[in-house]
Amino acid sequence: MTAKPFAPEKAREILESLQQPVVFLGMASDWLALDWSVEHLSEILEQKPVRFRIGKTQEEKTPVFETECSYREATLGEFLSWATGQSEASAGPFRDLPLSDCWAYADYKYLAVLFEDRPAVFEGVAWSDFGYPGRNGRESTLWLGTAGANTPCHLDSYGCNLVLQVQGRKRWHLFPPDDTRCLYPTRIPYEESSVFSRVDVVRPDLQRFPDFSAARAHVVTLEPGQVLFVPRHWWHYVESLDPLTVSVNSWIEMEVDDEARVGEALTRTVVCALKTTASADNADDWLNPTEGEVTSHDQNLQFLSLAVWACAGKQGGVALHKAPPTAAARPRKRGADGLPKNGAGRDPPASAPFGAHLVPVPPSTERGHRPKPPPPSTDCAPQSPGGGAGPTPLSTNDLLECLVHPEVVALVTKLLMSRGSGQGCV
């Protein structure tokens, strides 16, 4: 077995003490997953179809959300033929997509589903090397794409994130949680546990989003074999740089996720209630494709009640008088892994052992060269629908920007928790 820069216990101690993103080098040097090139995965999966998200290469100053993309199903062999310009691609699923104008991304593919009939593949990933015993590819997801493929800037409501780069390079733009105000958070499109930014962080429109000029970007290009640690609630935008990229990640559950689940259940309840109400402005494609179907208000209240009940019981050992209505467990994007809770009973090291095998992701030096936001227009009197001066009508999405803003959700979550624990609203 190859000697690692850090023992598993030390690696986990580092992860639990850090509040900034870092890159580990040499920790995955003997992982079989490093052989998972597109070509290799194509041989393993053979004719199994994989769903790809298709986006257009653009220079517009707006994020490319998943609701704005098209989708194609193809084998990895068909994808590889198209991505490498082989002639047989002219008859495949990508035949009408010029590679120069489009990118393709097979994102968020659960290895447990993709390789359900080949469980030996899971052993190619060993998160146990980071101090999480038994955690492997079964608790991981696969990301595979072409140059330009990207994930819109967002934060994950649950856990922290470990990412192994396998093939090609990806550039990560990360922003600390304190920059949330500068990122203009939105829950439309709605996806459980993902808070999106309305800003294209690579080509920001500072006329619309002037506060973004104060955001502190931490930028790193992740190379094959390196593992990136993304701390809880750090915003991130990720873009593939090379013609073919493959990466594998795992979200590590944390103790504070119990309360975050209450906030997510609350958000779902509010968003679904307003977006399913008949209205002239509710014709937008508001539900992310990853969400499947819209749950009813009764179902959402059941999930919310269950989340409050479970969290209250864990936080203080509170015995509630009556369990909430039974509800089937809904699949969670960041589900429980049964591992010891993050941070329990550990003293953080005096300082992280930064060096050749542990590299912090520093703030970008380009931040100081970002153009200043333009001055506000002096001709900005709101226009009424009739063209005269008057208030601009609020849309449902405008209302949601406020009602499910992370700060508002956090406050209401605490109020719900105080009710659930029998303390009343405080």
XYZ file of C-alpha atoms in Angstrom:
426
model
C 0.000 0.000 0.000
C 1.302 3.429 -0.936
C 2.225 5.629 2.006
C -0.075 8.648 2.299
C 0.875 12.177 3.406
C -1.714 11.982 6.200
C -3.103 9.076 8.168
C -6.921 8.765 7.977
C -7.375 10.078 11.517
C -5.182 13.092 10.791
C -6.910 13.803 7.456
C -10.311 13.838 9.168
C -8.984 16.041 11.949
C -7.814 18.510 9.303
C -11.165 18.456 7.510
C -13.107 19.036 10.710
C -10.982 22.013 11.695
C -10.793 23.855 8.376
C -13.099 26.706 7.407
C -11.489 27.288 3.999
C -11.143 25.184 0.828
C -7.939 23.200 0.419
C -6.430 20.793 -2.096
C -4.967 17.469 -0.952
C -2.144 15.993 -3.037
C -1.025 12.376 -2.843
C -4.013 11.129 -0.855
C -5.601 9.251 -3.780
C -2.451 8.097 -5.560
C -3.353 4.398 -5.297
C -7.104 4.688 -5.950
C -8.343 2.589 -8.852
C -10.714 5.436 -9.706
C -7.771 7.316 -11.217
C -8.087 4.907 -14.161
C -11.698 5.988 -14.770
C -11.145 7.887 -17.999
C -14.113 8.284 -20.323
C -12.671 5.500 -22.462
C -12.353 3.148 -19.488
C -15.831 3.907 -18.183
C -17.220 3.365 -21.673
C -15.788 -0.151 -21.685
C -17.311 -0.923 -18.279
C -20.767 0.487 -18.972
C -20.913 -0.777 -22.563
C -24.411 -0.010 -23.925
C -25.887 1.439 -20.730
C -27.520 4.792 -21.571
C -26.490 7.904 -19.670
C -28.376 11.214 -19.623
C -26.385 14.273 -20.713
C -27.236 17.913 -20.119
C -26.583 20.047 -23.202
C -25.705 23.725 -22.974
C -24.658 26.307 -25.505
C -21.289 28.005 -25.370
C -22.174 31.626 -24.724
C -20.819 34.995 -23.715
C -24.007 36.273 -22.095
C -23.878 37.555 -18.535
C -26.418 35.097 -17.169
C -26.009 31.659 -15.537
C -26.995 28.590 -17.539
C -29.484 26.857 -15.256
C -30.491 23.240 -15.842
C -34.030 24.317 -16.739
C -32.568 26.149 -19.752
C -30.673 23.143 -21.100
C -31.707 20.329 -23.404
C -31.017 16.673 -22.672
C -29.838 13.639 -24.642
C -29.460 9.992 -23.720
C -26.422 8.224 -25.112
C -23.896 5.550 -24.309
C -20.463 6.737 -23.223
C -19.152 5.321 -26.478
C -21.483 7.579 -28.480
C -20.539 10.533 -26.308
C -16.846 9.799 -26.761
C -17.215 9.611 -30.553
C -18.885 13.023 -30.604
C -16.474 14.636 -28.142
C -13.432 13.450 -30.099
C -14.818 14.285 -33.544
C -15.062 10.724 -34.840
C -17.048 10.153 -38.028
C -19.494 7.680 -36.473
C -20.855 10.511 -34.319
C -22.667 11.819 -37.398
C -25.314 9.143 -36.891
C -25.541 9.228 -33.104
C -27.601 11.144 -30.522
C -25.331 14.211 -30.799
C -25.352 14.381 -34.607
C -27.094 17.789 -34.771
C -24.935 19.401 -32.077
C -21.784 21.200 -33.292
C -19.069 20.580 -30.712
C -17.833 24.144 -31.212
C -21.208 25.565 -30.119
C -22.257 23.152 -27.360
C -21.049 21.304 -24.332
C -22.366 18.111 -22.762
C -22.388 17.125 -19.092
C -23.354 13.849 -17.457
C -23.589 15.384 -14.011
C -24.770 14.067 -10.710
C -24.676 10.394 -11.624
C -24.899 8.204 -8.534
C -22.319 5.433 -8.766
C -24.635 3.203 -6.729
C -27.156 3.398 -9.580
C -24.753 3.548 -12.498
C -22.823 0.459 -11.356
C -25.555 -1.333 -9.411
C -24.707 -4.602 -11.162
C -20.938 -4.129 -10.673
C -20.452 -3.439 -6.940
C -16.712 -4.166 -7.172
C -16.347 -0.805 -8.951
C -17.211 1.000 -5.707
C -13.872 -0.043 -4.216
C -12.117 2.267 -6.699
C -12.918 5.175 -4.382
C -11.609 5.132 -0.803
C -12.884 8.071 1.214
C -11.837 5.936 4.171
C -8.364 7.402 3.563
C -9.821 10.699 4.813
C -11.079 9.149 8.031
C -14.548 7.976 6.971
C -14.434 4.166 7.443
C -16.347 2.130 4.900
C -17.139 5.124 2.694
C -16.404 4.395 -0.950
C -17.913 4.789 -4.408
C -21.331 3.670 -3.216
C -21.713 7.062 -1.498
C -20.293 9.000 -4.440
C -21.408 10.688 -7.649
C -19.796 10.911 -11.082
C -19.389 14.042 -13.221
C -18.329 13.659 -16.848
C -18.276 16.358 -19.521
C -16.656 18.330 -22.312
C -14.854 21.675 -22.239
C -17.195 24.442 -21.131
C -19.550 22.133 -19.224
C -20.401 23.868 -15.980
C -22.433 23.862 -12.810
C -24.098 27.217 -12.010
C -22.810 28.956 -8.908
C -24.596 27.594 -5.843
C -24.167 26.475 -2.279
C -25.152 23.081 -0.886
C -27.399 23.207 2.151
C -26.108 19.925 3.547
C -22.655 18.758 4.549
C -19.196 19.413 3.193
C -17.773 18.146 -0.083
C -14.765 16.066 -1.158
C -13.970 16.020 -4.896
C -11.477 13.809 -6.730
C -10.374 14.961 -10.173
C -9.848 11.922 -12.414
C -9.405 13.125 -16.005
C -8.814 16.595 -17.410
C -8.933 19.815 -15.407
C -11.738 21.780 -13.792
C -11.658 25.340 -12.563
C -13.439 26.081 -9.293
C -14.573 29.556 -8.265
C -15.388 29.455 -4.546
C -16.902 32.133 -2.301
C -17.176 32.073 1.515
C -20.572 31.886 3.238
C -20.246 35.500 4.385
C -20.466 36.554 0.718
C -24.040 35.287 0.383
C -25.408 38.837 0.112
C -23.020 39.513 -2.789
C -24.153 36.359 -4.646
C -27.857 37.297 -4.883
C -29.291 33.925 -3.762
C -32.376 32.438 -5.413
C -34.407 29.237 -5.060
C -35.713 29.407 -8.619
C -35.092 27.025 -10.268
C -35.979 24.984 -7.209
C -33.811 22.027 -6.229
C -33.668 20.610 -2.752
C -30.437 21.529 -0.960
C -29.148 23.837 -3.727
C -29.270 27.611 -3.327
C -28.370 29.142 -6.675
C -26.798 32.501 -7.421
C -28.400 34.815 -9.971
C -24.923 36.052 -10.941
C -22.752 34.715 -13.740
C -19.624 34.825 -11.595
C -17.279 34.569 -14.590
C -18.967 37.358 -16.573
C -20.856 39.339 -13.911
C -23.413 41.963 -14.864
C -22.511 44.614 -12.311
C -25.303 46.882 -13.475
C -27.836 44.333 -12.196
C -25.737 42.896 -9.360
C -23.480 45.690 -8.055
C -22.809 44.015 -4.683
C -20.986 41.199 -6.452
C -18.006 43.538 -6.828
C -17.347 42.937 -3.118
C -17.381 39.120 -3.394
C -14.139 37.338 -2.520
C -13.473 34.657 -5.120
C -11.095 31.803 -4.298
C -10.074 30.198 -7.590
C -8.267 26.911 -8.161
C -7.675 24.648 -11.148
C -8.065 21.050 -10.015
C -5.698 18.574 -11.678
C -6.048 14.775 -12.018
C -5.230 12.977 -8.773
C -5.962 15.987 -6.574
C -8.775 16.097 -4.005
C -10.562 19.358 -3.234
C -12.257 19.987 0.098
C -15.237 22.374 -0.088
C -16.337 23.447 3.411
C -19.979 23.703 4.404
C -21.969 26.472 2.693
C -19.137 27.685 0.467
C -20.532 28.878 -2.855
C -18.961 27.316 -5.946
C -19.050 27.567 -9.718
C -17.306 24.733 -11.596
C -16.270 24.620 -15.250
C -14.530 21.928 -17.315
C -11.405 23.220 -19.049
C -10.288 20.259 -21.147
C -11.988 18.350 -24.002
C -12.876 15.503 -21.602
C -13.201 15.701 -17.831
C -14.163 13.172 -15.164
C -14.504 13.761 -11.437
C -15.997 11.939 -8.448
C -17.326 13.528 -5.294
C -18.977 12.679 -2.002
C -21.002 14.908 0.332
C -20.133 14.255 3.955
C -23.033 14.628 6.375
C -22.604 16.948 9.348
C -24.475 17.260 12.628
C -25.855 20.689 11.690
C -27.594 19.101 8.700
C -30.493 18.141 10.965
C -31.518 21.781 11.268
C -30.715 22.421 7.607
C -33.260 19.741 6.675
C -35.916 21.712 8.496
C -34.976 24.765 6.452
C -35.097 22.795 3.222
C -38.490 21.300 4.044
C -39.739 24.797 4.864
C -38.373 26.141 1.573
C -40.033 23.369 -0.422
C -43.357 24.036 1.279
C -43.281 27.765 0.514
C -41.952 27.463 -3.043
C -44.428 24.759 -4.066
C -47.338 26.586 -2.453
C -46.672 29.794 -4.385
C -45.454 28.346 -7.690
C -48.383 25.951 -8.069
C -50.914 28.745 -7.540
C -52.619 29.833 -10.736
C -51.066 33.131 -11.807
C -50.113 34.886 -15.037
C -46.451 34.999 -13.963
C -46.227 31.344 -12.903
C -45.672 29.954 -16.380
C -41.888 29.692 -15.980
C -39.985 26.428 -15.780
C -39.339 26.701 -12.037
C -38.660 23.088 -11.009
C -35.177 21.750 -11.623
C -35.137 18.524 -13.703
C -33.451 16.689 -10.811
C -36.583 17.102 -8.672
C -38.883 14.850 -10.660
C -42.417 15.768 -9.609
C -44.133 18.454 -7.555
C -45.247 17.252 -4.132
C -48.599 18.350 -2.722
C -48.987 20.873 0.074
C -50.144 18.136 2.445
C -47.076 16.053 1.621
C -44.781 19.033 2.106
C -46.297 19.797 5.508
C -45.764 16.153 6.476
C -42.095 16.362 5.464
C -41.711 19.623 7.363
C -43.373 18.200 10.494
C -41.163 15.127 10.321
C -38.010 17.234 9.910
C -38.892 19.438 12.902
C -39.770 16.430 15.037
C -36.560 14.559 14.167
C -34.312 17.583 14.655
C -35.888 18.579 17.971
C -35.416 15.062 19.269
C -31.747 14.974 18.307
C -30.851 18.429 19.556
C -32.088 18.081 23.098
C -33.292 14.559 23.532
C -36.772 16.066 23.544
C -39.557 13.511 23.787
C -42.380 14.969 21.790
C -45.874 14.087 22.879
C -46.839 12.574 19.588
C -44.917 11.502 16.493
C -45.860 13.285 13.273
C -47.915 11.526 10.615
C -46.061 8.670 8.991
C -44.583 9.633 5.653
C -42.500 7.542 3.314
C -38.883 8.612 3.366
C -38.185 10.742 0.329
C -34.798 10.365 -1.431
C -32.446 13.055 -0.239
C -29.763 14.661 -2.320
C -27.446 14.592 0.685
C -28.677 11.623 2.668
C -27.389 10.170 5.926
C -24.399 7.861 5.689
C -24.460 6.322 9.137
C -20.952 7.571 9.922
C -19.865 9.281 13.146
C -21.048 12.883 13.239
C -18.619 15.478 11.979
C -16.702 17.202 14.708
C -17.930 15.082 17.619
C -15.485 14.978 20.503
C -12.481 16.258 18.597
C -10.111 19.108 19.389
C -8.980 21.017 16.288
C -5.258 21.131 15.595
C -3.465 24.352 16.476
C -2.895 25.040 12.772
C -3.407 23.140 9.539
C -0.206 21.478 8.247
C -0.093 23.354 4.949
C 2.700 22.321 2.625
C 3.383 20.211 -0.461
C 0.450 17.862 0.237
C -2.096 20.322 1.631
C -2.528 23.546 -0.303
C -5.037 26.268 0.674
C -7.131 27.871 -2.047
C -6.316 31.578 -1.673
C -8.458 34.553 -2.674
C -8.062 35.388 -6.346
C -5.539 38.129 -7.127
C -7.870 39.280 -9.902
C -10.382 40.561 -7.375
C -8.715 43.959 -7.158
C -8.937 44.399 -10.926
C -12.666 43.771 -11.155
C -14.401 46.742 -12.774
C -16.308 49.014 -10.442
C -20.086 48.774 -10.643
C -21.672 51.497 -12.746
C -23.364 54.351 -10.906
C -27.116 53.987 -10.430
C -29.243 55.443 -13.168
C -30.852 58.818 -12.476
C -33.753 57.880 -14.716
C -35.108 54.949 -12.757
C -38.643 55.872 -11.779
C -40.653 52.611 -11.706
C -43.077 52.336 -14.562
C -46.617 51.121 -14.219
C -47.999 48.637 -16.736
C -49.676 51.575 -18.511
C -46.401 53.365 -19.050
C -46.846 56.081 -16.412
C -44.865 56.488 -13.234
C -45.946 54.047 -10.565
C -44.963 50.855 -8.780
C -43.589 47.971 -10.796
C -45.801 44.909 -10.169
C -44.135 42.264 -8.023
C -43.901 38.758 -9.462
C -44.176 35.515 -7.542
C -40.438 35.030 -7.981
C -39.765 38.503 -6.557
C -41.738 37.519 -3.476
C -39.891 34.213 -3.179
C -36.524 35.989 -3.317
C -37.470 37.465 0.041
C -39.546 34.707 1.624
C -36.984 31.937 1.080
C -33.851 34.041 1.338
C -31.325 31.995 3.386
C -31.407 34.482 6.258
C -35.218 34.407 6.428
C -35.324 30.602 6.229
C -32.778 30.370 9.062
C -34.903 32.631 11.260
C -38.186 30.814 10.590
C -36.431 27.471 11.108
C -35.450 28.557 14.618
C -39.028 29.623 15.313
C -40.339 26.273 14.111
C -37.769 24.452 16.223
C -38.816 26.387 19.331
C -42.416 25.345 18.699
C -41.396 21.735 18.038
C -39.496 21.577 21.323
C -42.449 22.967 23.266
C -40.691 26.249 24.104
C -42.998 28.447 22.089
C -41.899 31.172 19.700
C -39.127 33.366 21.020
